[in-house]
Tab-separated table of C-alpha atoms in Angstrom:
chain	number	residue	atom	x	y	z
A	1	UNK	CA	-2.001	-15.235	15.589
A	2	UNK	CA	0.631	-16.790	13.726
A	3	UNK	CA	-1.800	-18.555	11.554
A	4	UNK	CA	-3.320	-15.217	10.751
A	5	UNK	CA	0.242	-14.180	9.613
A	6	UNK	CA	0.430	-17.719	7.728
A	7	UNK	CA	-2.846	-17.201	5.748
A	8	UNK	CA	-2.347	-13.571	5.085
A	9	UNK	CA	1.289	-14.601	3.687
A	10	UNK	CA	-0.436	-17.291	1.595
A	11	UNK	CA	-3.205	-15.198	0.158
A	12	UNK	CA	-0.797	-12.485	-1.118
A	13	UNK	CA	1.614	-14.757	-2.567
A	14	UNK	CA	-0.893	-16.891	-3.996
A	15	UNK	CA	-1.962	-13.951	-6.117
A	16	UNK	CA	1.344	-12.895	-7.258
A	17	UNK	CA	2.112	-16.249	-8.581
A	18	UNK	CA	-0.826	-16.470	-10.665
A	19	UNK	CA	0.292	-12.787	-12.118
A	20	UNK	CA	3.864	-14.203	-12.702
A	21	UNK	CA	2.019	-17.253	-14.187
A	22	UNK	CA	-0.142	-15.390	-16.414
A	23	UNK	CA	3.101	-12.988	-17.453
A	24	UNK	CA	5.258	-16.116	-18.384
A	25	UNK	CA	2.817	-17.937	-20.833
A	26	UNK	CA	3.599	-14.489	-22.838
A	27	UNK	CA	-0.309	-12.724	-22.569
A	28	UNK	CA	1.034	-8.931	-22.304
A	29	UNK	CA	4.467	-9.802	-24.069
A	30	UNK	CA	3.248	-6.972	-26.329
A	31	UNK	CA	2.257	-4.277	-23.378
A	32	UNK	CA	3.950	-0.699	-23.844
A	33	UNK	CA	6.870	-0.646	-20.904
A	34	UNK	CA	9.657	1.595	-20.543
A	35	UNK	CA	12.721	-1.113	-20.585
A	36	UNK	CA	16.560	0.249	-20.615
A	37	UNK	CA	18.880	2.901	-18.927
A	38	UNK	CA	17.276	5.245	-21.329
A	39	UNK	CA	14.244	5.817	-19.366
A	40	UNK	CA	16.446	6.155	-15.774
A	41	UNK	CA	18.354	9.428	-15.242
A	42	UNK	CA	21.175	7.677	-12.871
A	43	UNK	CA	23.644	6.613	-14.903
A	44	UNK	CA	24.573	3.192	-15.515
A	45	UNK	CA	27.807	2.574	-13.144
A	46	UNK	CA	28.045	0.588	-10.968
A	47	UNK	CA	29.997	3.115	-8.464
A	48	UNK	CA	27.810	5.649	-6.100
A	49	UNK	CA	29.928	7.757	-4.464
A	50	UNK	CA	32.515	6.149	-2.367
A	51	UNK	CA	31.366	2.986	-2.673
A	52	UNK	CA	31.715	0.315	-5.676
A	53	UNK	CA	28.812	-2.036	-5.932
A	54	UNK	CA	29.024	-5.681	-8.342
A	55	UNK	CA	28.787	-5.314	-11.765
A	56	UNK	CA	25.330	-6.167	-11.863
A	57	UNK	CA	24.045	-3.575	-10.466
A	58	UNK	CA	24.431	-0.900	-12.657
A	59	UNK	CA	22.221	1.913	-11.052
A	60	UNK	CA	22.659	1.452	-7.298
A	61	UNK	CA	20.732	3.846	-5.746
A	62	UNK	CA	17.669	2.929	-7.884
A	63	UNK	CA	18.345	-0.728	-6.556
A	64	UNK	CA	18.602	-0.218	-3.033
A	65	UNK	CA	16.001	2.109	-2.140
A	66	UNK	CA	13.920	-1.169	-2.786
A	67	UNK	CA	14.798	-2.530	0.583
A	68	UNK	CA	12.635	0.465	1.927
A	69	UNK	CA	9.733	-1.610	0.952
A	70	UNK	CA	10.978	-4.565	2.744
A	71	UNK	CA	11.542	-2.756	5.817
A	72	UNK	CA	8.136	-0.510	5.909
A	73	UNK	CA	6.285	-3.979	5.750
A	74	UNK	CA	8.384	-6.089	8.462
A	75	UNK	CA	7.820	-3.065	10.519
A	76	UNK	CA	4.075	-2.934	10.390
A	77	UNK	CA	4.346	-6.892	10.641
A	78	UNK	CA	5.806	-6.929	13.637
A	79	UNK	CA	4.025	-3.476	15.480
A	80	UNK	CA	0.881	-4.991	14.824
A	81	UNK	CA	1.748	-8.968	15.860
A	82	UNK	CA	3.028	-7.324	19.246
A	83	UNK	CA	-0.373	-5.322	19.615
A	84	UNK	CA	-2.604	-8.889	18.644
A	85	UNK	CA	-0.300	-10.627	21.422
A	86	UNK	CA	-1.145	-8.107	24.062
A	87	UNK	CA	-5.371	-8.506	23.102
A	88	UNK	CA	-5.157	-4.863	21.645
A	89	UNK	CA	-5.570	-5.549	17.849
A	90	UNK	CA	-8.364	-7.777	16.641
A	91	UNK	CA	-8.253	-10.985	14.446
A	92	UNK	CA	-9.824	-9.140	11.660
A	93	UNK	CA	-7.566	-5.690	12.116
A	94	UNK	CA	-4.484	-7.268	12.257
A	95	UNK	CA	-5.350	-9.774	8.949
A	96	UNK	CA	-5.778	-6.622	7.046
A	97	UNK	CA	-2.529	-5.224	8.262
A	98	UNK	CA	-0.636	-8.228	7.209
A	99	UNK	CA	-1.749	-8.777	3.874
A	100	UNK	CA	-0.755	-5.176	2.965
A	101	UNK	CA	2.467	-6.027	4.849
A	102	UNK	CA	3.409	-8.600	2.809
A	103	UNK	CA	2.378	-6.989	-0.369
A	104	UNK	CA	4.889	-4.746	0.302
A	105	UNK	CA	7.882	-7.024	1.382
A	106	UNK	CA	7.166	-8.829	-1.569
A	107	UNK	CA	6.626	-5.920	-3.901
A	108	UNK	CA	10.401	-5.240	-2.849
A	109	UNK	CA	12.711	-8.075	-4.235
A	110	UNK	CA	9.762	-7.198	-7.391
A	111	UNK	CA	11.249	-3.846	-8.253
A	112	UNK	CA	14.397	-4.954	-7.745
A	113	UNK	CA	14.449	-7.008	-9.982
A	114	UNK	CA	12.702	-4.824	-13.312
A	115	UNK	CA	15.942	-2.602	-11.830
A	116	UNK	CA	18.530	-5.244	-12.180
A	117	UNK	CA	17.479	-7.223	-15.424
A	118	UNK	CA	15.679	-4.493	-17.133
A	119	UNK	CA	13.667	-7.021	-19.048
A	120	UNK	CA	9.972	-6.814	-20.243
A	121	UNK	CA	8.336	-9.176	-18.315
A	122	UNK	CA	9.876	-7.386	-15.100
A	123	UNK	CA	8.355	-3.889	-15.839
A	124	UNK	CA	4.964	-5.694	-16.547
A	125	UNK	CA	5.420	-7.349	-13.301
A	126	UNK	CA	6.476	-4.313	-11.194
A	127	UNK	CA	3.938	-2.681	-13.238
A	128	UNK	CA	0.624	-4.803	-12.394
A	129	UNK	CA	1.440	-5.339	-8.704
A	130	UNK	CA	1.404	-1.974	-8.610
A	131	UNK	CA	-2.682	-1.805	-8.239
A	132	UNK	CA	-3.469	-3.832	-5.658
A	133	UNK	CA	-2.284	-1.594	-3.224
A	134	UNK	CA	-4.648	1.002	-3.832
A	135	UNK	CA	-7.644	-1.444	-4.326
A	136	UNK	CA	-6.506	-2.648	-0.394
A	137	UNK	CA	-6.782	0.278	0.870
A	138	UNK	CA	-10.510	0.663	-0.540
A	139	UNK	CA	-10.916	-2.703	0.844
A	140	UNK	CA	-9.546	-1.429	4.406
A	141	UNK	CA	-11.121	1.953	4.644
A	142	UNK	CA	-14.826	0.075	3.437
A	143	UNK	CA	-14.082	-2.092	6.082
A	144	UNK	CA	-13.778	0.345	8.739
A	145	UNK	CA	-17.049	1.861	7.459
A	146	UNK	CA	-19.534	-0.946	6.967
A	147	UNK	CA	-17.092	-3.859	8.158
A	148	UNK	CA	-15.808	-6.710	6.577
A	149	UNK	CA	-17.256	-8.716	3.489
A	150	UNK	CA	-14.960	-11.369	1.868
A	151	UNK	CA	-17.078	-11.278	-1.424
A	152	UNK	CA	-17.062	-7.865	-1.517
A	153	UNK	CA	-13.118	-7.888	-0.632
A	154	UNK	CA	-12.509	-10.740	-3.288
A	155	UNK	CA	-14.986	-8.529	-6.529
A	156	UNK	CA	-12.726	-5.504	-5.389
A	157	UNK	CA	-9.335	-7.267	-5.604
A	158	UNK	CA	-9.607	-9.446	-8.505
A	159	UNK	CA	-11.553	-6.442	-10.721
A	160	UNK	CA	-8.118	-4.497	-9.695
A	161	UNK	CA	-5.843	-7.035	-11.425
A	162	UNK	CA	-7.795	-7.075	-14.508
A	163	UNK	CA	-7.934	-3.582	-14.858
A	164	UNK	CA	-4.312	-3.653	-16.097
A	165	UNK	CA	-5.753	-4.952	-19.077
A	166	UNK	CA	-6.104	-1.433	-19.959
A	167	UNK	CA	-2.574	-1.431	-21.395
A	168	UNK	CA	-4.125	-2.516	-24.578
A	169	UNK	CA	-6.805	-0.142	-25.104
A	170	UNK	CA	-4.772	3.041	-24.252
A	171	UNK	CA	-1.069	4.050	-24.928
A	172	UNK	CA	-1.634	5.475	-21.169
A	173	UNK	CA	-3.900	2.369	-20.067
A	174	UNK	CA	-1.710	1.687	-16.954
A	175	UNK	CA	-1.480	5.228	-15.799
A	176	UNK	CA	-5.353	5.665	-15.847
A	177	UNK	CA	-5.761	2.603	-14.128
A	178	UNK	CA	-3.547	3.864	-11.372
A	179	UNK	CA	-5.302	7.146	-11.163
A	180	UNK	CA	-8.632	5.374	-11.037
A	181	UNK	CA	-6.882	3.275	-8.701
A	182	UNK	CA	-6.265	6.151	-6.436
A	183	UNK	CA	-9.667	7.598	-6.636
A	184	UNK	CA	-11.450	4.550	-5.925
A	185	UNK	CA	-9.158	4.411	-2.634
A	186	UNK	CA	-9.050	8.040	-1.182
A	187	UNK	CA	-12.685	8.139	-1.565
A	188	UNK	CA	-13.522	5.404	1.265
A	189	UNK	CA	-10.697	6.586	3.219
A	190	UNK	CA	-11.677	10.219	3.034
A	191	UNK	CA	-15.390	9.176	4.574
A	192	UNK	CA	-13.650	7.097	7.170
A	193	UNK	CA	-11.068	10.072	8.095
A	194	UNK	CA	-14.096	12.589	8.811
A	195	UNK	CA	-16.042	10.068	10.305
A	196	UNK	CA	-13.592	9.096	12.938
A	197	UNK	CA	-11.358	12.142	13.599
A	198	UNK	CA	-8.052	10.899	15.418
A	199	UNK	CA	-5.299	13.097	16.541
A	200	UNK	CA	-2.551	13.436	14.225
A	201	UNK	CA	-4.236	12.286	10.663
A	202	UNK	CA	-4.613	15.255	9.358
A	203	UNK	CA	-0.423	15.631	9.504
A	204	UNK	CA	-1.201	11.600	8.277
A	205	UNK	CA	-3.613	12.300	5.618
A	206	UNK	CA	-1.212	15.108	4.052
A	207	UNK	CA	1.725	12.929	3.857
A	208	UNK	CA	-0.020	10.488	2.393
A	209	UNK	CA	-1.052	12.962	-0.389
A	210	UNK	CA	2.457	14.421	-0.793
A	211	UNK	CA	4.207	11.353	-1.174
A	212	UNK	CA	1.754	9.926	-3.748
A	213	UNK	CA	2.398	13.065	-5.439
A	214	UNK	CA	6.108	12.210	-5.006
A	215	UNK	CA	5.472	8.748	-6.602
A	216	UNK	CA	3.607	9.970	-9.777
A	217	UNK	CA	4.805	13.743	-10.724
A	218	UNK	CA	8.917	13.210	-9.281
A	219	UNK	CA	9.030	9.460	-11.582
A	220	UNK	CA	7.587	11.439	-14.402
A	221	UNK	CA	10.188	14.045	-14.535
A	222	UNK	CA	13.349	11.802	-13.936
A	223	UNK	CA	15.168	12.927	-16.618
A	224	UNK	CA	14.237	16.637	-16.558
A	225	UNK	CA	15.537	16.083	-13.134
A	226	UNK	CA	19.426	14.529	-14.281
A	227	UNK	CA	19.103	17.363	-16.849
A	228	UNK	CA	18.885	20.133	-13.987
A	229	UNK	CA	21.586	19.064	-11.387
A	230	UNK	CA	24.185	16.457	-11.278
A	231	UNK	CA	23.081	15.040	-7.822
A	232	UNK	CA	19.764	13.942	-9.672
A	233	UNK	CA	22.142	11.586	-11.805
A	234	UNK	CA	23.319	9.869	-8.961
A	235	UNK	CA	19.966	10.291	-6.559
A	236	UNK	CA	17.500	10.551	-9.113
A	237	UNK	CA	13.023	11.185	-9.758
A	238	UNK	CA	12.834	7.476	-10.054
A	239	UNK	CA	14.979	7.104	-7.003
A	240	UNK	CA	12.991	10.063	-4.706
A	241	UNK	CA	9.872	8.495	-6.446
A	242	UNK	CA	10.385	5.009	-4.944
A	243	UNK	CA	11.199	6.783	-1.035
A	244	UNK	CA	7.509	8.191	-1.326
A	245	UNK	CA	6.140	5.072	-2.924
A	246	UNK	CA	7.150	2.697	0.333
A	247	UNK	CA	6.413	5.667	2.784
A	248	UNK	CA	3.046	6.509	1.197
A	249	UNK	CA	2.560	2.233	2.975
A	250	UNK	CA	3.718	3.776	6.018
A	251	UNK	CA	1.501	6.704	6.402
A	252	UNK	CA	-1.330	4.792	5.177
A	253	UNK	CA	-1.191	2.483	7.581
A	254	UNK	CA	-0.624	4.620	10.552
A	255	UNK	CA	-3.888	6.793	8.573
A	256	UNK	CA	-5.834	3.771	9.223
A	257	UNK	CA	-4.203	2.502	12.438
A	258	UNK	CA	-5.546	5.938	14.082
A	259	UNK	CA	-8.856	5.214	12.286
A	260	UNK	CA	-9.662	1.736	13.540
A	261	UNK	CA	-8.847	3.551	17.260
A	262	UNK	CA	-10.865	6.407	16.940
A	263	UNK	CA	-13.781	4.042	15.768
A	264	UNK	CA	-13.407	1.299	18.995
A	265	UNK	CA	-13.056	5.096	20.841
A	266	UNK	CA	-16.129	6.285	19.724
A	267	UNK	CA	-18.038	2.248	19.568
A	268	UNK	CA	-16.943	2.623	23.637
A	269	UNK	CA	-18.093	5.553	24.539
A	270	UNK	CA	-21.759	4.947	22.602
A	271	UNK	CA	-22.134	2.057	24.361
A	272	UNK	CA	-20.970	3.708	27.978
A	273	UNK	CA	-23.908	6.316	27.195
A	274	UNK	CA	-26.374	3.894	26.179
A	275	UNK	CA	-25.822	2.020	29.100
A	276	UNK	CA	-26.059	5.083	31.488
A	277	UNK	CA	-28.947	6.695	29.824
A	278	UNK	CA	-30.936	2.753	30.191
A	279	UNK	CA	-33.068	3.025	33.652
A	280	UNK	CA	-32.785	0.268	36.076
A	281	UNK	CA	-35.010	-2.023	37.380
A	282	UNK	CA	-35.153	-0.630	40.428
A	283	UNK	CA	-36.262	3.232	39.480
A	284	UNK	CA	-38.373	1.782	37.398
A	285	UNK	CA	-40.116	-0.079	40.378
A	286	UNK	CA	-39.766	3.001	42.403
A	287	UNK	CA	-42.053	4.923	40.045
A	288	UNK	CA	-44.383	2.442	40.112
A	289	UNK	CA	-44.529	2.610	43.789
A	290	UNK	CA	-44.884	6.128	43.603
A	291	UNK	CA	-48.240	5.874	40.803
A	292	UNK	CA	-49.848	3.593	43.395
């Protein structure tokens, strides 16, 4: 169990530091990103409220909500490791759980740190990590469907990361990689929510949608947002955008949590009617009886 945790942990941060890798030697030094307290609609003090933060942080609110992220992952870590323990969680279930659990814990002290230095490299960073999310959930929900292929799983993931090399053929390159990101994810998860109706995922399946809506059309109208009312200075889009980013994790996972049961639900009760509806040996020796 823990090594299942152990590899899952390796796997993810593996791949992130052959994106930070790839991002240091300078390759997308010349990628489009929106760098500076120009593009944030909390001002830059270092005061939020009440409370005075360090100097270096100069928009708290934007800082801290990155801890959400953090705590949305540990909490899925730790549900599921508690469910392996007691036999109720698979091998298999509970890897795919923790790799999106750690993408997300790490994806944390990530955006924290395009908040904090505001440099380049940082937004291109937060930027890329960005689409592996979605293409795990495509992974996850295909999984449910057809079950698990690590070649498929591998073609998926590593076609995700170089589709941010769309930042150079479009001014909008990452934002339609995103959206196809998105499409290429609901689509699998839509078959495997109407193929394995669970109680409650419908509520699950519409939170999911409204806070991805959150993350997208609330981040793109930040400033519109500081311009309307003062508390948007202080609690901004970018800030509101971030609360639906780490709790569209949450309600995707507990959207495929009540998936995976409703499948072993249904895989039960197929096999308690196929074994009920088999005839024994013995009426089958009783109508032969019967013919003679």
């Amino acid at each position: 169990m823990k090594l299942n945790i152990l590899w899952a942990f390796l796997q993810v941060s593996f791949g992130l530091a052959i994106i930070m890798l790839i991002i240091r030697q300078g390759f997308f030094d010349g990628a489009k990103v929106e760098v500076g307290y120009k593009y944030y609609a909390e001002e830059p003090d270092s005061k939020l409220g009440g409370f005075v933060f360090p100097d270096w942080i100069k928009m708290p609110a934007n800082t801290i909500v990155n801890a959400g992220y953090c705590l949305v992952g540990m909490y899925w870590m730790l549900k599921i490791f508690m469910r392996e323990q007691q036999g109720s969680v698979s091998s298999q279930e509970a890897y795919m759980y923790y790799v999106f659990a750690w993408m997300a814990i790490f994806y944390g002290p990530v955006q924290f740190t395009r908040i904090i230095t505001q440099a380049p490299r940082s937004a291109v960073l937060d930027q890329w990590v960005t689409l592996p999310f979605f293409a795990w959930v495509a992974v996850w929900a295909k999984t449910l469907l057809v079950g698990w292929s690590m070649q498929w799983a591998m073609a998926l993931m590593i076609s995700s990361s170089l589709s941010y090399n769309m930042i150079f053929l479009h001014e909008q390159g990452f934002e339609i990689a995103l959206l196809l990101h998105a499409i290429n994810g609901l689509m699998p998860l839509w078959t495997a929510f109407n193929r394995y109706p669970a109680k409650d995922n419908l509520f699950n399946l519409i939170c999911l949608v409204v806070c991805f809506l959150d993350f997208t059309v609330v981040k793109l109208y930040d400033l519109e947002l500081g311009k309307f009312h003062p508390f948007f200075t202080g609690f901004s889009g970018h800030f509101w955008s971030k609360v639906g980013d780490f709790l569209m994790i949450h309600f995707a996972c507990r959207l495929l949590f009540n998936i995976s049961e409703a499948k072993k639900l249904q895989e039960e009760s197929a096999a308690v009617t196929k074994l009920t509806s088999k005839p024994s040996k013995s009426s089958k020796g009783s109508k032969k009886l019967k013919i003679k």
